[in-house]
PDB file of C-alpha atoms in Angstrom:
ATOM      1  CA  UNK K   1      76.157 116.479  81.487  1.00  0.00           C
ATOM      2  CA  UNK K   2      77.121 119.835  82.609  1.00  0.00           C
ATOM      3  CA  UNK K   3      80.949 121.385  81.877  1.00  0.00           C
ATOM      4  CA  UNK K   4      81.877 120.993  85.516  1.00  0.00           C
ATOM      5  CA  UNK K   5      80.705 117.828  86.206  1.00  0.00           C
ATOM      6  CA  UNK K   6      82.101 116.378  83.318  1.00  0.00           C
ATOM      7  CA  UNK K   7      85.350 117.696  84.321  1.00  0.00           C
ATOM      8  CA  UNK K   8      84.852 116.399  87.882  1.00  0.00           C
ATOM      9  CA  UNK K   9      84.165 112.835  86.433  1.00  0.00           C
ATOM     10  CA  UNK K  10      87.059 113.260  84.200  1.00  0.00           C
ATOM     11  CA  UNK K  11      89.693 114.166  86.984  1.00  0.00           C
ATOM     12  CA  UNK K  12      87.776 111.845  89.773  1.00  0.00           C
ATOM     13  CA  UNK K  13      90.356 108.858  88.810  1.00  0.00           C
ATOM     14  CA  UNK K  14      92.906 110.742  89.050  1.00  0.00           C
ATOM     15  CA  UNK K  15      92.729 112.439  92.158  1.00  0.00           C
ATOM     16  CA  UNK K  16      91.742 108.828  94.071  1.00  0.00           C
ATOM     17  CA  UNK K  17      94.764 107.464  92.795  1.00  0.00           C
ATOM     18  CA  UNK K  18      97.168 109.974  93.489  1.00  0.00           C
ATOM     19  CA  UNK K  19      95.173 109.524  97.298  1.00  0.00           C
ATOM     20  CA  UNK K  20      95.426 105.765  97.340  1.00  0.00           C
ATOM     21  CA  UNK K  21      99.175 106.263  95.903  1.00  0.00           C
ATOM     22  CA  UNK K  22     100.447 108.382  98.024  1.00  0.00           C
ATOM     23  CA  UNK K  23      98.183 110.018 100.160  1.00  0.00           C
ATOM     24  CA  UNK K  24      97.310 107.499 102.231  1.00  0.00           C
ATOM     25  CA  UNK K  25     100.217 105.099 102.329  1.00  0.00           C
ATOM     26  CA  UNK K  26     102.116 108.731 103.910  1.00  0.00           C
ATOM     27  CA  UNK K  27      99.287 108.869 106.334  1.00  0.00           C
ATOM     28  CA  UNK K  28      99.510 105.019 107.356  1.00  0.00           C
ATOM     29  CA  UNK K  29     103.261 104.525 107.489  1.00  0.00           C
ATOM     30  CA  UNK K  30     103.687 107.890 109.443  1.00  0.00           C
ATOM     31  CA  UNK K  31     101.035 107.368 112.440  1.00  0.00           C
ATOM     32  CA  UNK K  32     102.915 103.674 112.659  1.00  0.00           C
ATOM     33  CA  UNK K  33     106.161 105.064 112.841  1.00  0.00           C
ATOM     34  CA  UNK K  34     105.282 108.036 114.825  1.00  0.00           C
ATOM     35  CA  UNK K  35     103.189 105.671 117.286  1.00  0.00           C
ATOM     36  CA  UNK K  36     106.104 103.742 117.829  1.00  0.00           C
ATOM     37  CA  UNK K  37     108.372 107.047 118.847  1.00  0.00           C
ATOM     38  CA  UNK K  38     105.711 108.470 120.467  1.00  0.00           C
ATOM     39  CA  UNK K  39     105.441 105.543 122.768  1.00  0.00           C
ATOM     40  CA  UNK K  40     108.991 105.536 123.645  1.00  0.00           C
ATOM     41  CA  UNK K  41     109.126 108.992 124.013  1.00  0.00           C
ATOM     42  CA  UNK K  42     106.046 108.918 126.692  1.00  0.00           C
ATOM     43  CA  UNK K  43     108.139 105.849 128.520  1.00  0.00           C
ATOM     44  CA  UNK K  44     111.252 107.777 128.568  1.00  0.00           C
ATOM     45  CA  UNK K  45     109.480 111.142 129.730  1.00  0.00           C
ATOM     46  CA  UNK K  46     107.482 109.046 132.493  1.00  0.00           C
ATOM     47  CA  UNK K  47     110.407 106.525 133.634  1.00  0.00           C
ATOM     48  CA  UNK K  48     113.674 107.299 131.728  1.00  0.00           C
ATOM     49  CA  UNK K  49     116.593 108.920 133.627  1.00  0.00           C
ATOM     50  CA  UNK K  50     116.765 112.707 133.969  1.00  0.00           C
ATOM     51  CA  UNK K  51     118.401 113.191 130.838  1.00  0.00           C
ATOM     52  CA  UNK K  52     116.734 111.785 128.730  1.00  0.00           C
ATOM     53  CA  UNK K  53     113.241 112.972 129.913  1.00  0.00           C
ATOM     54  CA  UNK K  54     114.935 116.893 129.316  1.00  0.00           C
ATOM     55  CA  UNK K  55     115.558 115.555 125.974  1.00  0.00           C
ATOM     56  CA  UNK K  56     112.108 114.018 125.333  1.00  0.00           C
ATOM     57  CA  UNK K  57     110.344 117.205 127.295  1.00  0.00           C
ATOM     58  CA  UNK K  58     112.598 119.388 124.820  1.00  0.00           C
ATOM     59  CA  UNK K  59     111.564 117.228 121.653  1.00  0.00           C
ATOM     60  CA  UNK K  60     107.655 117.459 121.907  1.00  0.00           C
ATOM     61  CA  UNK K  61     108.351 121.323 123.265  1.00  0.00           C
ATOM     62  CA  UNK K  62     109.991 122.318 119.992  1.00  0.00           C
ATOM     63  CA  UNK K  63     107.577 120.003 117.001  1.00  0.00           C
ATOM     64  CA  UNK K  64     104.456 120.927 119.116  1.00  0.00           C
ATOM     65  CA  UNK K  65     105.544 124.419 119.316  1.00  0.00           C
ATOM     66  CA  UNK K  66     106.769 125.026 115.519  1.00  0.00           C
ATOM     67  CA  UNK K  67     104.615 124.371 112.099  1.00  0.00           C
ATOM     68  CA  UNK K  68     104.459 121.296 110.541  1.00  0.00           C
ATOM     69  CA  UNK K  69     104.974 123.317 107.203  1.00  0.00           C
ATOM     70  CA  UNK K  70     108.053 124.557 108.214  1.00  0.00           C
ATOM     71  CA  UNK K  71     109.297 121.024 109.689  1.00  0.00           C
ATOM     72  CA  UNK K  72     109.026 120.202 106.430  1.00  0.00           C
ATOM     73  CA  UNK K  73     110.585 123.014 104.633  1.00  0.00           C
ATOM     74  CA  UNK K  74     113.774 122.234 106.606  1.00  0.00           C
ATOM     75  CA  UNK K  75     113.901 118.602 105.930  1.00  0.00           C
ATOM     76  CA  UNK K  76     113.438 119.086 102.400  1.00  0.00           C
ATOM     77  CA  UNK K  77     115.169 122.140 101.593  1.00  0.00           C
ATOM     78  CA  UNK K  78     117.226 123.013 104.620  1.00  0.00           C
ATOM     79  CA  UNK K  79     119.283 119.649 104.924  1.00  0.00           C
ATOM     80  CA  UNK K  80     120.839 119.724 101.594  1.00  0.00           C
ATOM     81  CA  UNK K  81     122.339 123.115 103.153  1.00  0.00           C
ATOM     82  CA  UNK K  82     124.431 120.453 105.102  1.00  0.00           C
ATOM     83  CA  UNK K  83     125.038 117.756 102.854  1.00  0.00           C
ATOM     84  CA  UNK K  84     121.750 115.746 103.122  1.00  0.00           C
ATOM     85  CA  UNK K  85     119.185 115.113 100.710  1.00  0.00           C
ATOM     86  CA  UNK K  86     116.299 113.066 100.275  1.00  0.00           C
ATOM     87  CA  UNK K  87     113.714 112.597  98.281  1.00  0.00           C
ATOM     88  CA  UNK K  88     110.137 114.634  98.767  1.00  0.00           C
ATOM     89  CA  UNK K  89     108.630 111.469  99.922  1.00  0.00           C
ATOM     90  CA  UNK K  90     110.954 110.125 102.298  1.00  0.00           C
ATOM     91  CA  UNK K  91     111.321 114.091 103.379  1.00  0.00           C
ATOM     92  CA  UNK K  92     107.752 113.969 103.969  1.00  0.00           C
ATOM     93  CA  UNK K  93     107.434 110.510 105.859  1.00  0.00           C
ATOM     94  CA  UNK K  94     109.975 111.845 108.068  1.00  0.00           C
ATOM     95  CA  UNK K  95     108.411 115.193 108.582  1.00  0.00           C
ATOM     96  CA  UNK K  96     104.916 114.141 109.461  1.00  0.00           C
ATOM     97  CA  UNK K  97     106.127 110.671 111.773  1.00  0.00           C
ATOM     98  CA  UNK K  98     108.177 113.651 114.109  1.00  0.00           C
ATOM     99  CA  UNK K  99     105.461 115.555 114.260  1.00  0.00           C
ATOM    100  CA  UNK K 100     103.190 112.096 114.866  1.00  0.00           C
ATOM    101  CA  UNK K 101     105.589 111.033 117.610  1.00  0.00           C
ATOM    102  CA  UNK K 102     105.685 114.179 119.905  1.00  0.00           C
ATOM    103  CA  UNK K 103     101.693 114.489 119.692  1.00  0.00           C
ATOM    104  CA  UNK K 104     100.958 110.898 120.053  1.00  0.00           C
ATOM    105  CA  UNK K 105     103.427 111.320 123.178  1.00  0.00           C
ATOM    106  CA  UNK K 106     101.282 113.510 124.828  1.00  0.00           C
ATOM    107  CA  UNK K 107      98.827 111.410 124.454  1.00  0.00           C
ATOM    108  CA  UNK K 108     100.484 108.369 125.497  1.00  0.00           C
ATOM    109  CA  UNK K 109     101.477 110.197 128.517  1.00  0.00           C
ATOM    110  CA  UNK K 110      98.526 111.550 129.389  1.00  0.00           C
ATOM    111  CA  UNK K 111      96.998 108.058 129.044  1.00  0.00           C
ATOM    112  CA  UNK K 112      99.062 106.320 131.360  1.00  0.00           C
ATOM    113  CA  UNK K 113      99.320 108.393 133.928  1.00  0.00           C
ATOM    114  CA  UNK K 114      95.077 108.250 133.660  1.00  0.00           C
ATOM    115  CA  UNK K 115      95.148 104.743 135.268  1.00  0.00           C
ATOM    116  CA  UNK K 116      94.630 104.671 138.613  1.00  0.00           C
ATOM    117  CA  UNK K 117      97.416 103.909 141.225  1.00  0.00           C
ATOM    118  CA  UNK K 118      95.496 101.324 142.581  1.00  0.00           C
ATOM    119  CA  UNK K 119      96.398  99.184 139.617  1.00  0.00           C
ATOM    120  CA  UNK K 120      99.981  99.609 140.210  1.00  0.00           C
ATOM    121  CA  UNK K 121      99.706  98.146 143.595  1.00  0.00           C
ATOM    122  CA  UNK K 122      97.142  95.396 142.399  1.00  0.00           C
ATOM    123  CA  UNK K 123     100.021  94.443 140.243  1.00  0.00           C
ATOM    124  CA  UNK K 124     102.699  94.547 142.589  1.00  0.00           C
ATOM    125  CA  UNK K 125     100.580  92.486 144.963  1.00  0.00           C
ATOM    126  CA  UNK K 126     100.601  90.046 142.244  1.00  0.00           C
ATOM    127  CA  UNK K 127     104.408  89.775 142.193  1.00  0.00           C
ATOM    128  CA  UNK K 128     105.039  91.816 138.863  1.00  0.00           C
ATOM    129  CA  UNK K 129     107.853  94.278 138.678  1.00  0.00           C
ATOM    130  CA  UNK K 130     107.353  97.605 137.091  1.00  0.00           C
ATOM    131  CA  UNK K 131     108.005  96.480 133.432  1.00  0.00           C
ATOM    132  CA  UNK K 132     105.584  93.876 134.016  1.00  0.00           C
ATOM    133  CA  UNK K 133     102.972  96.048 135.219  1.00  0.00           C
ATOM    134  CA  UNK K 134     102.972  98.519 132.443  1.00  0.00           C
ATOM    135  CA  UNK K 135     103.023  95.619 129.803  1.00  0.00           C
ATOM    136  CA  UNK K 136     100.086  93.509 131.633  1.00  0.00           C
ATOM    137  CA  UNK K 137      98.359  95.742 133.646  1.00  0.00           C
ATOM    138  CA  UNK K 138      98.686  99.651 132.994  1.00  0.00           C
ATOM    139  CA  UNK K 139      99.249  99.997 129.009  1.00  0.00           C
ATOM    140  CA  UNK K 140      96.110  97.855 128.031  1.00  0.00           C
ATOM    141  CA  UNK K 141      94.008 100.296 129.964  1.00  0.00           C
ATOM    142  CA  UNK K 142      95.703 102.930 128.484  1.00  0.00           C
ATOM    143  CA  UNK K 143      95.648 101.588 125.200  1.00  0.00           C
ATOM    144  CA  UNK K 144      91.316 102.349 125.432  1.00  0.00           C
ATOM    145  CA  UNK K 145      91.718 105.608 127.079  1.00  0.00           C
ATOM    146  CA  UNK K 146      94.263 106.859 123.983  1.00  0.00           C
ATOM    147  CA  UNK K 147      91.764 105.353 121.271  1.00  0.00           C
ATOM    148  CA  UNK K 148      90.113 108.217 120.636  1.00  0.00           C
ATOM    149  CA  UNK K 149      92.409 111.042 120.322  1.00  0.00           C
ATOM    150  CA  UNK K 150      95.021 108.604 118.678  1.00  0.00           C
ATOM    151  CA  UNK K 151      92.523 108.051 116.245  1.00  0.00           C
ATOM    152  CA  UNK K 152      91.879 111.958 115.432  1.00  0.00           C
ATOM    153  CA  UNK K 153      95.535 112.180 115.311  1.00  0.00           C
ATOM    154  CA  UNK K 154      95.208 109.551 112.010  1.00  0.00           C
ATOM    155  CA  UNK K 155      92.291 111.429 110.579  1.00  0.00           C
ATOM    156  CA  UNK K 156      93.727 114.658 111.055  1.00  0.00           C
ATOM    157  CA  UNK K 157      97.363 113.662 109.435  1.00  0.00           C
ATOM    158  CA  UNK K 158      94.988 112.491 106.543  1.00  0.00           C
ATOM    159  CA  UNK K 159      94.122 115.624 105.846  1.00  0.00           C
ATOM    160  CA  UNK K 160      97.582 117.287 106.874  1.00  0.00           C
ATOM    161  CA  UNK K 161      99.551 115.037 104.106  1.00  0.00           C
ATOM    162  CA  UNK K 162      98.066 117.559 101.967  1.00  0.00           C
ATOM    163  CA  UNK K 163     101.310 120.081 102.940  1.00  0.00           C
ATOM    164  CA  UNK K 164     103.290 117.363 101.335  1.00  0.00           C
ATOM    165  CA  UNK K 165     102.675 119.081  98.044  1.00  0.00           C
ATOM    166  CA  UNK K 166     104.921 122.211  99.187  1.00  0.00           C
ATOM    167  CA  UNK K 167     107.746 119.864  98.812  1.00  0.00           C
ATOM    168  CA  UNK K 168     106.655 117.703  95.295  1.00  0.00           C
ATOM    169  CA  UNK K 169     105.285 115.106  96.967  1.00  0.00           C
ATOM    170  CA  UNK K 170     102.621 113.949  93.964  1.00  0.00           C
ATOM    171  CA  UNK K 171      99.669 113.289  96.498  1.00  0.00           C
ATOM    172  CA  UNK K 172      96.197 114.206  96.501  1.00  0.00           C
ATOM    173  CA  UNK K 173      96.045 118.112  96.504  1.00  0.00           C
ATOM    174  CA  UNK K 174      99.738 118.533  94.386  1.00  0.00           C
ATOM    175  CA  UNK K 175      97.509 116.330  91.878  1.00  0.00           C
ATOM    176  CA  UNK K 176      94.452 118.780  92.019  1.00  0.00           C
ATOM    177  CA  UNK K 177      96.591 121.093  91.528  1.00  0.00           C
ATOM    178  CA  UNK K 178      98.219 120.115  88.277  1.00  0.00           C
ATOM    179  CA  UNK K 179      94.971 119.724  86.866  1.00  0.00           C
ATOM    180  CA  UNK K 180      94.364 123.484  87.979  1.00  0.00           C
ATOM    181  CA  UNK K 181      97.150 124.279  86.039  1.00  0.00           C
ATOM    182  CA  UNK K 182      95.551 123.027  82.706  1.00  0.00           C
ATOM    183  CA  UNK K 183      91.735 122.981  82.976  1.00  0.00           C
ATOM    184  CA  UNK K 184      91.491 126.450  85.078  1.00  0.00           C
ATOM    185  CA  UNK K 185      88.709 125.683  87.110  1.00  0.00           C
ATOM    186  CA  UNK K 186      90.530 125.950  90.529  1.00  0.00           C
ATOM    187  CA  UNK K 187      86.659 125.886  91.952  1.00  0.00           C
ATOM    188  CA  UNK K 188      85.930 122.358  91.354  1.00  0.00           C
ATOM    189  CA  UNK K 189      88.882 120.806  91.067  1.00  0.00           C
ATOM    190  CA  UNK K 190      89.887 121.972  94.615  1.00  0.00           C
ATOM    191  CA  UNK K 191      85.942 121.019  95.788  1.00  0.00           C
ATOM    192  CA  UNK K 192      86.019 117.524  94.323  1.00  0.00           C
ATOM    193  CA  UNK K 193      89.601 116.964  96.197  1.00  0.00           C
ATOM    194  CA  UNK K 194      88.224 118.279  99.394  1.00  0.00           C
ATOM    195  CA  UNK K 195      85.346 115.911  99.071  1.00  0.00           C
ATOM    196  CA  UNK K 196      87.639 112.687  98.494  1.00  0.00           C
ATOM    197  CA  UNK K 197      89.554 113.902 101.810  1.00  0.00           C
ATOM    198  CA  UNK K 198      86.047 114.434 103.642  1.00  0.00           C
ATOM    199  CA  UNK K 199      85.242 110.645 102.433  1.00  0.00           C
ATOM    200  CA  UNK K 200      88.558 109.206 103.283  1.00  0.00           C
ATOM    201  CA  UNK K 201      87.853 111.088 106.923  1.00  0.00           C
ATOM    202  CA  UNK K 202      84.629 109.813 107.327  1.00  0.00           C
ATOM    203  CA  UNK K 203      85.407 106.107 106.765  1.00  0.00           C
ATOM    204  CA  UNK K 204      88.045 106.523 108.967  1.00  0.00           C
ATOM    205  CA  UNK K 205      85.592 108.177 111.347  1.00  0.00           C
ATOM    206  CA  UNK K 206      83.311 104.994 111.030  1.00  0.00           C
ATOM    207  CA  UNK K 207      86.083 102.596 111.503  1.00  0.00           C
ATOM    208  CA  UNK K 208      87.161 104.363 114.401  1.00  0.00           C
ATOM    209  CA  UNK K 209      84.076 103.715 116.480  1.00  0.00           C
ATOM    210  CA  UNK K 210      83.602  99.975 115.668  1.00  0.00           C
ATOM    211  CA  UNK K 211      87.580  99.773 116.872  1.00  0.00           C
ATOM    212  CA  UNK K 212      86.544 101.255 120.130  1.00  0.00           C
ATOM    213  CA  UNK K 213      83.338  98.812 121.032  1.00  0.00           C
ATOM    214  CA  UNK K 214      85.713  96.388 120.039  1.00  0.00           C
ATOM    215  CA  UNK K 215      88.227  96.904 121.913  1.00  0.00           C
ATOM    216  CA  UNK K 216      85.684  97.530 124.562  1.00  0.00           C
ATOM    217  CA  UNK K 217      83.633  94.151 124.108  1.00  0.00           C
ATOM    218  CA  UNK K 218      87.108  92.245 123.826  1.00  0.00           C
ATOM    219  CA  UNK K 219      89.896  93.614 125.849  1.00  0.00           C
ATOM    220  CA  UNK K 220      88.896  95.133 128.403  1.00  0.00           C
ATOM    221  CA  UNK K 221      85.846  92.923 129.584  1.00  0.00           C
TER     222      UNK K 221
END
């Protein structure tokens, strides 16, 4: 076998665990709590009082508008500066469901307001009120139109948990990267981990579509 696949097979196990460790649990438990905010924060900017749709408009405004690296340069290493610290993986769940929750807003947003007015009025005529309506009528359309780009939003922070390294966070790439540090052969080792992130994508990829004719075949027919 040659040198570099040897070394490839060597660090394989490694590199897959550190993903299934941390790399992925980051990814899941950050698009669910970033959903969840980004939800609310779509409801508030579409329905909420003035005030708090400035504050939700100013929210996505400043995380869409600044890098994620430095989001998480200031959780991590700013906040101590005032008397809060956490550790790099809490940091980092925090970081990356902000940044979840003002893009998944967007989408939300854009979702809703995709369903035609007619439905509104097909759901008044039924007798709902407006918290009704969205519940019954408007978010389970929504929910199909948002699918899509929700699920590139997971992929994407997939491969974006990879800036977790910056701040210690012993995922994926912070592993290839120790290995770097002994075997010299930043080449492959920093191949083989972009290959474990291209097949972590591209399952992802394939379980995205059979969630859409799903949802399609079930929900909405």
């Amino acid at each position: 076998m040659p040198p570099w696949l040897q070394l490839m097979a060597d660090s394989f196990w490694s590199l897959l665990s550190a993903g299934l460790k941390f790399t992925v649990p980051l990814a899941i438990l950050s698009f669910i709590f970033g959903l969840a905010l980004g939800i609310i924060i779509a409801l508030v900017r579409l329905y909420g009082p003035k005030p708090l749709k400035w504050l939700g408009d100013f929210y996505v405004w400043v995380i869409r508008g600044t890098p994620l690296l430095v989001q998480l340069f200031l959780i991590f290493y700013g906040l101590p500066s005032a008397g809060i610290t956490l550790d790099a993986f809490p940091a980092a769940l925090i970081g990356f469901t902000i940044s979840v929750g003002a893009y998944s807003s967007e989408i939300v947003r854009g979702a809703i307001l995709s369903v035609p007015k007619g439905q509104w009025n097909a759901a008044y005529s039924l007798g709902m009120n407006g918290r009704q309506a969205i519940r019954w009528v408007i978010f389970p359309q929504s929910v199909f139109v948002s699918l899509p780009p929700l699920s590139n939003t997971f992929i994407s922070l997939i491969k974006d948990t990879s800036l977790a390294a910056v701040i210690t966070v012993p995922e994926m790439f912070l592993s290839a990267q120790r290995i770097v540090s002994v075997t010299y052969e930043p080449l492959i080792l920093y191949v083989e981990a972009a290959l474990i992130y291209l097949m972590f994508s591209t399952v992802l990829s394939q379980l995205q579509v059979k969630l859409e004719k799903y949802y399609q075949r079930h929900i909405t027919h």
